């Protein structure tokens, strides 16, 4: 009976509870995608009214105005103006406004109203407005704006029924109108111009005039937010608190997440073992166990880290702290051309650059976000640790340097430090060369503190986890199969009873390794290393297993690590070992990182840039280190 | 009294906005309007930049350089 496309867009300021309202309306019926050609996320959902009217809802990026400044805001502007080809102009808009701060949030409402789209105003956070003693005359406000108003408390799902009822009324009126109007196509376009300062001033004057009539009592000042802020934004205590929160975050994703990560690792190992036992040996078994389970498993292991990190991020964002952290760190990060908000993604990258890159979505400016994404794999992640340990054990003597400090531990610290220094230098370079131009303004609202809503946080966690598993997982699945094929085929000639050389040397990976050898000889790598780099591309730590295979060490042996360390300390020079260490600090030996970058930037260009610049950087640095050490007699 | 930049007044003090210079769009949209009363409430560590100002019931963080486009005169609270 009804037209299939009753499309409603939700629009509102940042921090007005728009997404909470969207979640409350749509529940789990959501689809997360990307707007074509941009890195902006598109979230769509659906709901049904009591009488069975099907409604499609689009959660537009939060904005203070239709005068777009960022790519996200531009999407909101273009969708509402009907300028995006793939996105039909919404039939109506639910404007969401923070009831505790109508002075500012009504500006966008007036702008959208001027576009002539039918709209409903959801006055959200009514509970907070009431508890702060605010009295709003909704009838007067509605009449002066000329917009129907529904009070809501999105975090407690209050006001949804009346909102849906309003939408139904709007739909009926819309159907009637459409019957009477035949020139709809022609009226689609209308002029829109950027607001001049004078227009903005007049808009605010109009808001003041409307609020003067409709607000019986203004909300009392945010006493608690002020009190908390004197601590949280204090130059000394605030900085210490931030350091404490970050230490806890680091502890969580580095140490506590390792417990569920072990479960997943064991589970994947058990699954692989089960298939190994149940199936006859053959290409299919090898594909399933070594290719699919091994490859996807190496990525799924990071799921606990991602969940813990996003639990933190969502709580920090929902409570209003994240903007404060950006405020505290802006100056320090700004020295390296980074945004204050880049701090937490970069810190997360110490655990793994995958959650780090996913966390950059809190950075609104596209250039700032891209710089942060591009440098985050330079931060030493936990997957490099096993490789560092192996090479340090093989090549660095464990002298006592001073007091409790030993040479091996100091080298480990220097490796971490090198990663940080490299990341910051690349950030400065990118800011100066690739992304020149004036630094975008900070201009950040510090919202009132709120208790994070459990529902919203759970929703966010499930959403992030499923995006990670589905999107990045499919790319990894494909890459793992390719890498498995390269490392498994062709087989050793069957005429030999016992292969004279390890299996892998006959494979394409082996051939590529041999072919690569002249290329990597200048940086001191032998063909064994070159071969191990290929499966090591699926995940950094798998290089150790691959080296074990190349040196024909018995796998599944707890002593394989020590065996390998003593083997390579005998067959490699110190210069080669150090060159490989430097390579591991700087190179992009991680297909998962590239897959996530592809997903987050919505283009193959940026993972390409990342792989290219990191490989060049790693090659140059390894070359210098190798030749210096040889010159000093360590060759 | 001669107007000065919003980034130049001491933390904790109140001021009234006289004019907005430069690309005023974004500043205006955040509610930094001529005639509005502002208070510089906080300053960040590492050199006291950025600052947080309260205007129209909202707390806004901005760098001192950006804030200086907003010209103010000190306001003494009665």
XYZ file of C-alpha atoms in Angstrom:
713
model
C 0.000 0.000 0.000
C 2.705 2.478 0.934
C 5.525 3.492 -1.325
C 8.569 1.339 -0.550
C 10.885 4.274 -0.044
C 9.973 6.254 3.014
C 13.460 7.493 3.776
C 14.202 9.477 6.878
C 17.545 11.085 7.653
C 18.735 11.864 11.172
C 20.677 15.092 11.415
C 22.112 16.896 14.411
C 25.107 18.446 16.142
C 27.906 16.235 17.422
C 27.265 15.100 21.018
C 23.486 15.555 20.812
C 22.719 11.851 21.154
C 21.763 11.447 17.498
C 23.444 8.074 17.083
C 21.976 6.854 20.369
C 18.537 7.768 19.043
C 19.303 6.061 15.751
C 20.383 2.909 17.623
C 17.276 3.004 19.780
C 15.044 3.301 16.700
C 16.713 0.678 14.539
C 18.177 -1.766 17.065
C 20.336 -4.281 15.261
C 18.734 -3.655 11.868
C 21.697 -1.658 10.630
C 24.000 -1.691 7.659
C 27.403 -0.003 7.857
C 29.094 0.953 4.609
C 30.956 3.798 3.003
C 29.899 6.698 0.844
C 31.502 6.064 -2.557
C 34.779 7.869 -3.057
C 35.208 9.187 0.466
C 36.313 7.779 3.809
C 33.036 8.720 5.463
C 31.049 5.898 6.990
C 27.436 5.467 5.948
C 25.089 3.941 8.517
C 21.600 2.926 7.459
C 18.915 1.118 9.390
C 15.230 0.407 9.306
C 12.273 0.319 11.621
C 8.543 -0.289 11.505
C 5.670 1.595 13.081
C 2.828 -0.134 14.904
C 0.616 0.053 11.839
C 3.283 -1.623 9.747
C 4.798 1.350 7.930
C 8.329 0.469 6.917
C 10.829 3.295 7.454
C 14.399 3.514 6.203
C 16.641 5.591 8.440
C 19.947 7.172 7.534
C 22.282 8.378 10.299
C 23.967 11.441 8.822
C 27.367 12.565 10.157
C 27.049 15.072 12.994
C 27.522 18.703 12.038
C 27.058 22.158 13.521
C 25.945 23.636 10.241
C 25.231 22.922 6.601
C 28.263 25.096 5.830
C 30.437 22.055 5.470
C 34.037 22.198 6.705
C 34.963 18.521 6.802
C 34.238 15.596 4.428
C 31.752 14.232 6.990
C 29.872 17.506 7.143
C 29.925 17.745 3.375
C 28.109 14.392 3.181
C 25.358 15.702 5.465
C 25.040 18.815 3.334
C 25.001 16.928 0.027
C 22.520 14.290 1.147
C 20.101 16.892 2.503
C 20.418 18.904 -0.699
C 19.933 15.800 -2.842
C 23.319 16.294 -4.522
C 24.628 12.748 -4.141
C 23.711 10.518 -7.047
C 23.678 7.231 -5.172
C 21.665 8.661 -2.296
C 18.130 9.855 -3.053
C 17.145 12.944 -1.128
C 15.429 11.881 2.117
C 11.657 12.235 2.272
C 11.883 13.846 5.682
C 14.385 14.668 8.399
C 14.444 14.001 12.104
C 16.507 16.844 13.500
C 18.019 15.857 16.819
C 18.817 18.627 19.276
C 20.375 18.607 22.736
C 17.622 19.930 25.024
C 20.220 21.191 27.487
C 21.876 23.396 24.873
C 19.211 24.784 22.554
C 21.137 28.058 22.231
C 23.522 26.362 19.855
C 21.798 23.225 18.611
C 18.823 25.038 17.072
C 21.052 26.667 14.432
C 21.229 23.525 12.316
C 17.484 22.964 12.764
C 16.742 26.368 11.248
C 19.152 25.709 8.382
C 17.522 22.395 7.496
C 14.080 23.906 7.827
C 15.049 26.516 5.241
C 15.674 23.692 2.752
C 11.983 22.941 2.735
C 12.269 19.273 3.730
C 9.476 18.078 6.033
C 10.952 17.628 9.484
C 10.382 16.623 13.078
C 12.460 17.924 15.940
C 13.550 15.335 18.518
C 14.458 17.221 21.691
C 16.880 14.726 23.103
C 18.419 14.418 26.590
C 15.220 15.726 28.115
C 16.060 13.903 31.354
C 19.269 15.938 31.734
C 17.472 19.160 30.884
C 14.826 18.439 33.530
C 17.350 17.426 36.161
C 19.116 20.732 35.598
C 15.834 22.474 36.312
C 15.121 23.567 32.759
C 11.509 24.263 31.854
C 10.752 24.403 28.140
C 7.308 25.274 26.815
C 7.211 22.711 24.010
C 4.015 24.103 22.491
C 5.393 27.607 22.219
C 8.717 26.300 20.909
C 6.983 24.122 18.331
C 4.728 26.947 17.247
C 7.539 29.479 16.935
C 9.687 27.095 14.951
C 6.791 25.729 12.928
C 8.094 22.201 13.485
C 6.472 19.318 15.386
C 8.507 18.463 18.502
C 8.913 15.147 20.283
C 10.831 15.048 23.587
C 13.130 12.007 23.798
C 15.654 10.299 26.028
C 17.487 8.129 23.516
C 19.645 6.289 26.037
C 16.488 5.026 27.770
C 14.436 4.604 24.578
C 11.913 7.202 25.789
C 9.793 9.064 23.283
C 10.243 6.608 20.430
C 6.540 5.783 20.095
C 5.407 9.418 19.707
C 8.284 9.965 17.287
C 7.189 7.058 15.097
C 3.604 8.281 15.275
C 4.680 11.713 14.029
C 6.529 10.008 11.187
C 3.343 8.142 10.232
C 1.348 11.382 10.135
C 4.073 12.937 8.038
C 3.976 9.961 5.696
C 0.217 10.246 5.204
C 0.462 13.945 4.442
C 3.310 13.210 2.067
C 1.236 10.641 0.150
C -1.582 13.156 -0.219
C 0.823 15.837 -1.394
C 2.390 13.561 -3.949
C -1.023 12.836 -5.422
C -1.561 16.539 -5.959
C 1.890 17.404 -7.203
C 3.068 16.400 -10.639
C 5.954 18.808 -11.107
C 8.011 17.132 -8.397
C 11.061 16.510 -10.576
C 11.368 20.170 -11.443
C 11.147 21.403 -7.901
C 14.002 19.127 -6.853
C 16.698 21.689 -7.457
C 16.840 24.880 -5.517
C 19.572 27.338 -4.820
C 21.651 27.014 -1.723
C 24.406 29.350 -0.727
C 26.935 29.297 2.063
C 25.734 31.413 4.952
C 27.380 34.800 5.148
C 28.491 36.011 8.573
C 25.456 38.279 8.529
C 23.114 35.310 7.931
C 24.732 33.380 10.796
C 24.306 36.371 13.117
C 20.661 36.743 12.132
C 20.091 33.027 12.689
C 21.476 33.250 16.225
C 19.380 36.364 16.873
C 16.294 34.445 15.743
C 17.199 31.541 18.062
C 17.593 33.916 20.998
C 14.242 35.443 20.222
C 12.519 32.032 19.982
C 14.154 30.763 23.170
C 13.258 33.926 25.002
C 9.602 33.100 24.350
C 9.672 29.327 24.894
C 12.110 28.718 27.727
C 10.464 29.349 31.069
C 13.582 28.460 33.004
C 17.091 27.980 31.645
C 19.048 24.907 32.766
C 21.317 25.504 35.730
C 25.046 25.568 34.932
C 26.775 22.218 34.547
C 28.202 22.222 38.051
C 29.580 18.698 37.924
C 31.186 19.084 34.531
C 32.874 22.260 35.763
C 34.146 20.584 38.913
C 35.436 17.548 37.034
C 37.088 19.777 34.461
C 39.097 21.655 37.068
C 40.798 18.323 37.722
C 40.708 16.748 34.247
C 41.956 19.853 32.402
C 44.407 20.900 35.101
C 47.888 21.268 33.558
C 49.461 18.960 36.151
C 46.693 16.696 37.519
C 44.979 16.450 34.147
C 48.183 15.342 32.478
C 48.826 12.771 35.206
C 45.274 11.476 34.897
C 45.671 11.140 31.138
C 48.933 9.267 31.650
C 47.162 6.975 34.113
C 44.301 6.277 31.703
C 46.750 5.577 28.902
C 48.820 3.276 31.118
C 45.636 1.361 31.944
C 44.678 1.206 28.268
C 48.136 -0.053 27.385
C 48.014 -2.618 30.172
C 44.602 -3.800 29.002
C 45.391 -4.301 25.337
C 48.908 -5.565 25.936
C 48.539 -7.831 28.968
C 44.934 -8.619 29.762
C 43.907 -9.129 26.164
C 46.592 -11.802 25.900
C 44.420 -14.180 27.959
C 41.506 -14.400 25.475
C 44.067 -14.171 22.688
C 45.640 -17.378 23.977
C 42.204 -19.014 24.020
C 41.622 -18.061 20.404
C 45.113 -19.196 19.444
C 44.579 -22.535 21.188
C 41.121 -22.872 19.670
C 42.482 -22.237 16.190
C 45.346 -24.644 16.846
C 42.876 -27.289 18.044
C 40.673 -26.745 15.002
C 43.691 -27.094 12.725
C 44.753 -30.249 14.589
C 41.262 -31.690 14.339
C 41.131 -31.177 10.592
C 44.667 -32.491 10.267
C 43.602 -35.698 12.012
C 40.270 -36.119 10.265
C 41.393 -35.514 6.698
C 43.832 -37.443 4.556
C 46.989 -35.611 3.692
C 46.601 -33.655 0.491
C 46.321 -30.250 -1.061
C 42.845 -29.602 0.371
C 43.942 -30.346 3.923
C 46.998 -28.201 3.517
C 44.881 -25.374 2.065
C 42.410 -25.544 4.949
C 44.922 -25.945 7.775
C 47.902 -23.905 6.614
C 46.178 -21.452 4.317
C 42.674 -20.657 5.572
C 42.841 -21.465 9.283
C 46.432 -20.320 9.642
C 45.875 -17.078 7.759
C 42.472 -16.022 9.069
C 43.449 -17.289 12.503
C 46.484 -15.027 12.600
C 44.100 -12.110 12.185
C 41.283 -13.316 14.465
C 43.784 -13.466 17.315
C 43.731 -9.664 17.373
C 39.977 -9.561 18.016
C 40.305 -9.361 21.846
C 42.719 -6.428 21.533
C 40.306 -4.685 19.220
C 37.365 -5.277 21.545
C 39.273 -4.076 24.624
C 40.559 -1.016 22.788
C 37.128 -0.084 21.492
C 35.601 -0.665 24.910
C 38.003 1.997 26.162
C 37.496 4.305 23.205
C 33.704 4.090 23.385
C 33.651 4.792 27.126
C 36.066 7.710 26.705
C 34.075 9.091 23.765
C 30.618 8.554 25.303
C 31.574 10.082 28.644
C 32.965 13.209 26.988
C 36.607 12.580 27.940
C 38.006 11.990 24.443
C 37.703 15.631 23.417
C 39.527 16.568 26.639
C 42.376 14.176 25.861
C 42.713 15.840 22.464
C 42.742 19.237 24.196
C 45.540 18.158 26.553
C 47.698 16.585 23.844
C 47.093 19.034 20.995
C 50.227 21.113 21.512
C 52.568 18.167 21.923
C 51.184 16.292 18.902
C 50.989 19.523 16.920
C 54.780 19.843 17.037
C 54.891 16.818 14.742
C 52.079 17.928 12.504
C 49.606 15.631 14.223
C 46.165 16.306 15.678
C 45.619 15.940 19.423
C 43.245 13.093 18.699
C 46.025 11.122 16.992
C 47.487 10.307 20.399
C 45.242 7.405 21.321
C 45.351 5.638 17.921
C 49.147 5.844 17.968
C 49.315 4.506 21.488
C 47.026 1.620 20.520
C 49.398 0.818 17.694
C 51.903 -0.451 20.260
C 49.559 -3.397 20.671
C 48.660 -3.699 17.020
C 48.307 -1.197 14.228
C 44.958 -2.731 13.205
C 42.972 -1.364 16.184
C 45.172 1.742 16.007
C 44.131 2.443 12.433
C 40.506 1.680 13.251
C 40.707 4.162 16.143
C 41.702 7.025 13.829
C 38.037 7.477 12.956
C 37.804 9.865 15.921
C 39.978 12.292 13.899
C 37.589 14.359 11.828
C 40.009 16.048 9.456
C 40.846 13.811 6.499
C 44.490 14.863 6.145
C 45.181 14.480 9.851
C 43.511 11.095 9.780
C 45.489 9.878 6.762
C 48.802 10.961 8.282
C 47.963 9.086 11.473
C 46.933 5.975 9.530
C 50.104 6.068 7.433
C 52.502 6.321 10.377
C 50.761 3.968 12.802
C 52.409 0.765 11.411
C 55.817 2.288 12.247
C 54.975 2.060 15.937
C 56.356 -1.226 17.243
C 53.434 -3.634 17.524
C 53.276 -6.784 19.625
C 53.681 -9.040 16.560
C 57.225 -7.725 16.136
C 58.177 -8.821 19.648
C 58.842 -12.515 18.835
C 61.066 -11.501 15.921
C 62.914 -8.925 18.029
C 63.406 -11.500 20.787
C 64.804 -14.051 18.355
C 67.265 -11.667 16.743
C 68.345 -10.124 20.036
C 68.886 -13.572 21.556
C 70.967 -14.549 18.527
C 73.128 -11.463 18.130
C 73.185 -9.294 21.240
C 75.286 -10.446 24.178
C 73.535 -9.996 27.502
C 76.147 -7.862 29.311
C 75.181 -5.898 32.351
C 75.355 -2.276 31.319
C 74.613 -0.483 34.566
C 72.667 -1.583 37.617
C 69.607 -3.553 36.514
C 70.080 -2.580 32.860
C 71.396 -5.220 30.497
C 72.375 -4.783 26.895
C 69.590 -7.009 25.503
C 66.847 -5.107 27.326
C 68.370 -1.795 26.315
C 68.438 -2.821 22.671
C 64.769 -3.818 22.926
C 63.996 -0.360 24.324
C 65.988 1.285 21.532
C 63.996 -0.683 18.951
C 60.747 0.657 20.405
C 62.188 4.158 20.517
C 63.334 3.922 16.879
C 59.784 3.076 15.834
C 58.414 6.152 17.619
C 61.091 8.455 16.213
C 60.534 7.101 12.697
C 56.762 7.594 13.002
C 57.121 11.199 14.186
C 59.698 12.077 11.521
C 57.498 10.618 8.785
C 54.558 12.606 10.196
C 56.561 15.830 9.939
C 57.652 14.908 6.413
C 54.105 14.035 5.267
C 52.723 17.238 6.738
C 55.372 19.296 4.916
C 55.341 17.534 1.542
C 52.361 15.305 0.786
C 49.713 17.149 2.775
C 50.873 20.765 2.782
C 48.637 23.636 3.676
C 47.534 25.407 6.800
C 46.900 23.389 9.923
C 43.152 22.898 10.282
C 41.676 24.644 13.310
C 41.203 22.728 16.530
C 37.793 24.254 17.338
C 36.528 21.421 19.468
C 33.460 21.278 21.665
C 34.148 19.910 25.147
C 30.764 18.310 25.846
C 29.244 17.931 29.305
C 30.201 14.700 31.053
C 27.679 11.887 30.866
C 27.507 8.345 32.126
C 28.252 6.170 29.123
C 25.213 4.157 28.050
C 25.790 0.398 28.315
C 23.493 -0.208 25.370
C 25.407 2.166 23.123
C 28.761 0.732 24.084
C 27.681 -2.862 23.482
C 26.195 -1.784 20.183
C 29.452 -0.081 19.182
C 31.534 -3.104 20.187
C 29.427 -5.535 18.159
C 29.517 -3.164 15.189
C 33.325 -2.732 15.259
C 33.953 -6.445 15.786
C 31.730 -7.475 12.901
C 33.270 -4.885 10.576
C 36.737 -6.139 11.485
C 35.876 -9.802 10.998
C 33.794 -9.400 7.838
C 35.624 -6.751 5.872
C 39.239 -7.186 6.836
C 38.732 -10.930 7.206
C 37.684 -11.437 3.608
C 40.767 -9.628 2.297
C 42.993 -11.665 4.623
C 41.306 -14.882 3.516
C 42.169 -14.129 -0.091
C 45.727 -13.045 0.686
C 46.335 -16.053 2.936
C 45.264 -18.436 0.197
C 47.583 -16.724 -2.286
C 50.507 -16.811 0.166
C 49.776 -20.444 1.053
C 49.747 -21.362 -2.634
C 53.059 -19.580 -3.197
C 54.667 -21.384 -0.270
C 53.260 -24.832 -1.193
C 53.569 -25.125 -4.971
C 55.156 -26.533 -6.955
C 56.114 -29.484 -4.787
C 59.592 -31.005 -4.637
C 60.166 -33.340 -7.601
C 58.721 -36.724 -6.634
C 61.704 -38.586 -8.099
C 63.626 -37.733 -4.967
C 62.709 -40.013 -2.077
C 63.992 -37.570 0.473
C 64.039 -33.999 -0.783
C 67.616 -32.838 -0.862
C 66.492 -29.379 0.230
C 63.572 -28.265 2.405
C 60.208 -28.454 0.605
C 59.646 -24.715 0.648
C 62.726 -23.998 -1.472
C 61.055 -25.688 -4.455
C 57.889 -23.616 -4.156
C 57.061 -20.348 -5.853
C 57.914 -18.628 -2.565
C 61.280 -20.365 -2.734
C 61.759 -19.308 -6.335
C 60.698 -15.764 -5.548
C 63.057 -15.818 -2.587
C 65.915 -16.879 -4.821
C 64.930 -14.315 -7.420
C 64.726 -11.624 -4.718
C 68.126 -12.502 -3.344
C 70.139 -10.192 -5.635
C 67.719 -7.431 -4.662
C 68.130 -7.940 -0.926
C 71.845 -8.858 -1.021
C 72.843 -5.171 -0.707
C 71.046 -5.076 2.654
C 72.722 -8.282 3.768
C 69.840 -10.737 3.434
C 70.514 -14.289 2.202
C 68.056 -16.389 0.215
C 66.751 -18.048 3.382
C 65.669 -14.683 4.745
C 64.217 -13.663 1.402
C 62.052 -16.806 1.369
C 60.881 -16.334 4.948
C 59.834 -12.741 4.213
C 57.117 -13.978 1.852
C 54.976 -15.983 4.302
C 56.039 -13.392 6.899
C 54.008 -10.905 4.923
C 50.773 -12.555 6.119
C 51.754 -11.739 9.702
C 55.092 -10.619 11.044
C 55.600 -13.390 13.571
C 55.054 -16.173 11.011
C 58.506 -15.356 9.649
C 59.987 -17.262 12.568
C 58.115 -20.420 11.627
C 59.148 -19.913 8.006
C 62.819 -19.523 8.958
C 62.499 -22.730 10.959
C 61.139 -24.446 7.853
C 63.879 -23.074 5.622
C 66.589 -24.230 8.013
C 64.763 -27.584 8.217
C 64.364 -27.458 11.973
C 61.789 -29.808 13.449
C 58.645 -27.838 14.089
C 56.316 -28.301 17.064
C 59.381 -28.477 19.248
C 59.433 -26.183 22.252
C 63.159 -25.735 21.753
C 62.802 -24.567 18.163
C 63.275 -20.947 19.222
C 66.665 -21.598 20.847
C 67.708 -23.920 18.034
C 66.853 -21.270 15.487
C 68.628 -18.548 17.465
C 71.833 -20.573 17.640
C 71.481 -21.605 13.987
C 71.188 -18.051 12.687
C 73.846 -16.690 15.034
C 76.218 -19.179 13.376
C 75.166 -18.717 9.762
C 74.452 -14.950 9.657
C 76.856 -12.122 10.284
C 76.042 -9.540 12.957
C 75.551 -7.011 10.158
C 72.870 -9.234 8.567
C 71.108 -9.755 11.882
C 71.020 -6.021 12.652
C 69.931 -5.215 9.131
C 66.958 -7.585 9.517
C 66.108 -5.951 12.862
C 66.066 -2.530 11.236
C 63.984 -3.967 8.393
C 61.469 -5.222 10.940
C 61.190 -1.834 12.640
C 60.361 -0.015 9.433
C 58.904 -2.358 6.835
C 55.216 -3.021 6.297
C 55.387 -6.795 6.766
C 51.699 -7.140 7.535
C 48.913 -7.918 5.104
C 46.279 -7.324 7.815
C 47.403 -3.733 8.274
C 47.066 -3.134 4.547
C 43.632 -4.780 4.534
C 42.419 -2.548 7.360
C 43.884 0.548 5.726
C 42.031 -0.360 2.550
C 38.838 -0.739 4.559
C 39.268 2.502 6.534
C 40.315 4.706 3.627
C 37.961 3.045 1.164
C 40.675 2.920 -1.491
C 43.673 0.824 -2.543
C 45.698 3.985 -3.001
C 46.610 4.500 0.664
C 47.610 0.908 1.448
C 49.742 1.208 -1.716
C 51.370 4.403 -0.472
C 51.904 2.811 2.934
C 53.551 -0.309 1.523
C 55.655 1.741 -0.878
C 57.067 4.322 1.501
C 57.664 1.856 4.340
C 59.483 -0.586 2.062
C 61.668 2.192 0.662
C 62.401 3.506 4.145
C 63.201 0.052 5.507
C 65.445 -0.772 2.552
C 67.404 2.458 2.850
C 67.855 2.142 6.623
C 68.845 -1.541 6.417
C 71.316 -0.714 3.658
C 72.977 1.951 5.777
C 73.096 -0.196 8.915
C 74.413 -3.256 7.055
C 77.183 -1.376 5.294
C 78.211 0.636 8.353
C 78.505 -2.551 10.395
C 80.489 -4.240 7.643
C 82.774 -1.231 7.480
C 83.326 -1.540 11.224
C 84.203 -5.188 10.805
C 80.944 -6.913 11.769
C 80.328 -8.314 8.283
C 39.355 50.257 26.143
C 41.389 48.896 23.236
C 40.160 45.434 22.096
C 42.549 42.519 22.403
C 42.672 38.920 21.169
C 40.653 36.299 23.072
C 43.885 34.305 23.256
C 45.617 37.098 25.147
C 43.391 37.520 28.174
C 44.270 35.698 31.404
C 42.704 32.343 32.221
C 39.658 32.710 34.414
C 38.713 36.159 33.184
C 35.545 37.228 31.403
C 35.351 39.299 28.264
C 32.846 40.646 25.780
C 33.298 40.019 22.070
C 33.682 43.182 19.981
C 34.444 41.800 16.540
C 35.562 38.703 14.649
C 38.404 39.050 12.159
C 39.539 36.829 9.314
C 37.500 33.807 8.212
C 34.795 34.244 10.795
C 32.483 31.467 9.577
C 33.541 28.643 11.850
C 33.979 30.871 14.891
C 30.528 32.348 14.404
C 28.968 28.912 13.973
C 30.386 27.877 17.355
C 28.512 30.809 18.851
C 31.380 33.295 19.132
C 29.268 36.312 18.164
C 29.694 40.033 18.593
C 28.301 41.068 21.933
C 28.505 37.612 23.473
C 30.075 37.153 26.883
C 32.976 34.685 27.004
C 35.117 33.257 29.753
C 38.546 31.702 29.302
C 38.161 28.724 31.623
C 41.153 26.444 31.089
C 44.524 26.288 29.410
C 46.283 23.131 28.277
C 49.661 21.945 29.555
C 52.787 22.198 27.363
C 52.806 25.958 26.930
C 49.232 26.884 27.848
C 47.870 26.297 24.378
C 45.096 25.489 23.416
C 42.584 27.193 25.682
C 39.002 26.333 26.603
C 36.420 29.115 26.541
C 32.789 29.138 27.576
C 30.315 30.875 25.324
C 26.549 30.430 24.985
C 26.580 27.619 27.537
C 29.165 25.587 25.630
C 32.794 24.865 26.405
C 34.938 25.182 23.289
C 38.617 24.308 22.883
C 40.592 26.422 20.441
C 44.213 27.309 19.844
C 45.370 30.736 20.965
C 46.166 31.648 17.375
C 42.570 30.922 16.336
C 41.194 32.632 19.434
C 43.061 35.844 18.595
C 40.778 36.391 15.596
C 38.112 37.083 18.213
C 38.608 40.614 19.548
C 37.327 41.221 23.048
C 37.262 43.815 25.785
C 37.657 42.678 29.397
C 34.371 42.376 31.225
C 34.158 42.944 34.948
C 31.498 40.795 36.580
C 29.381 42.876 38.878
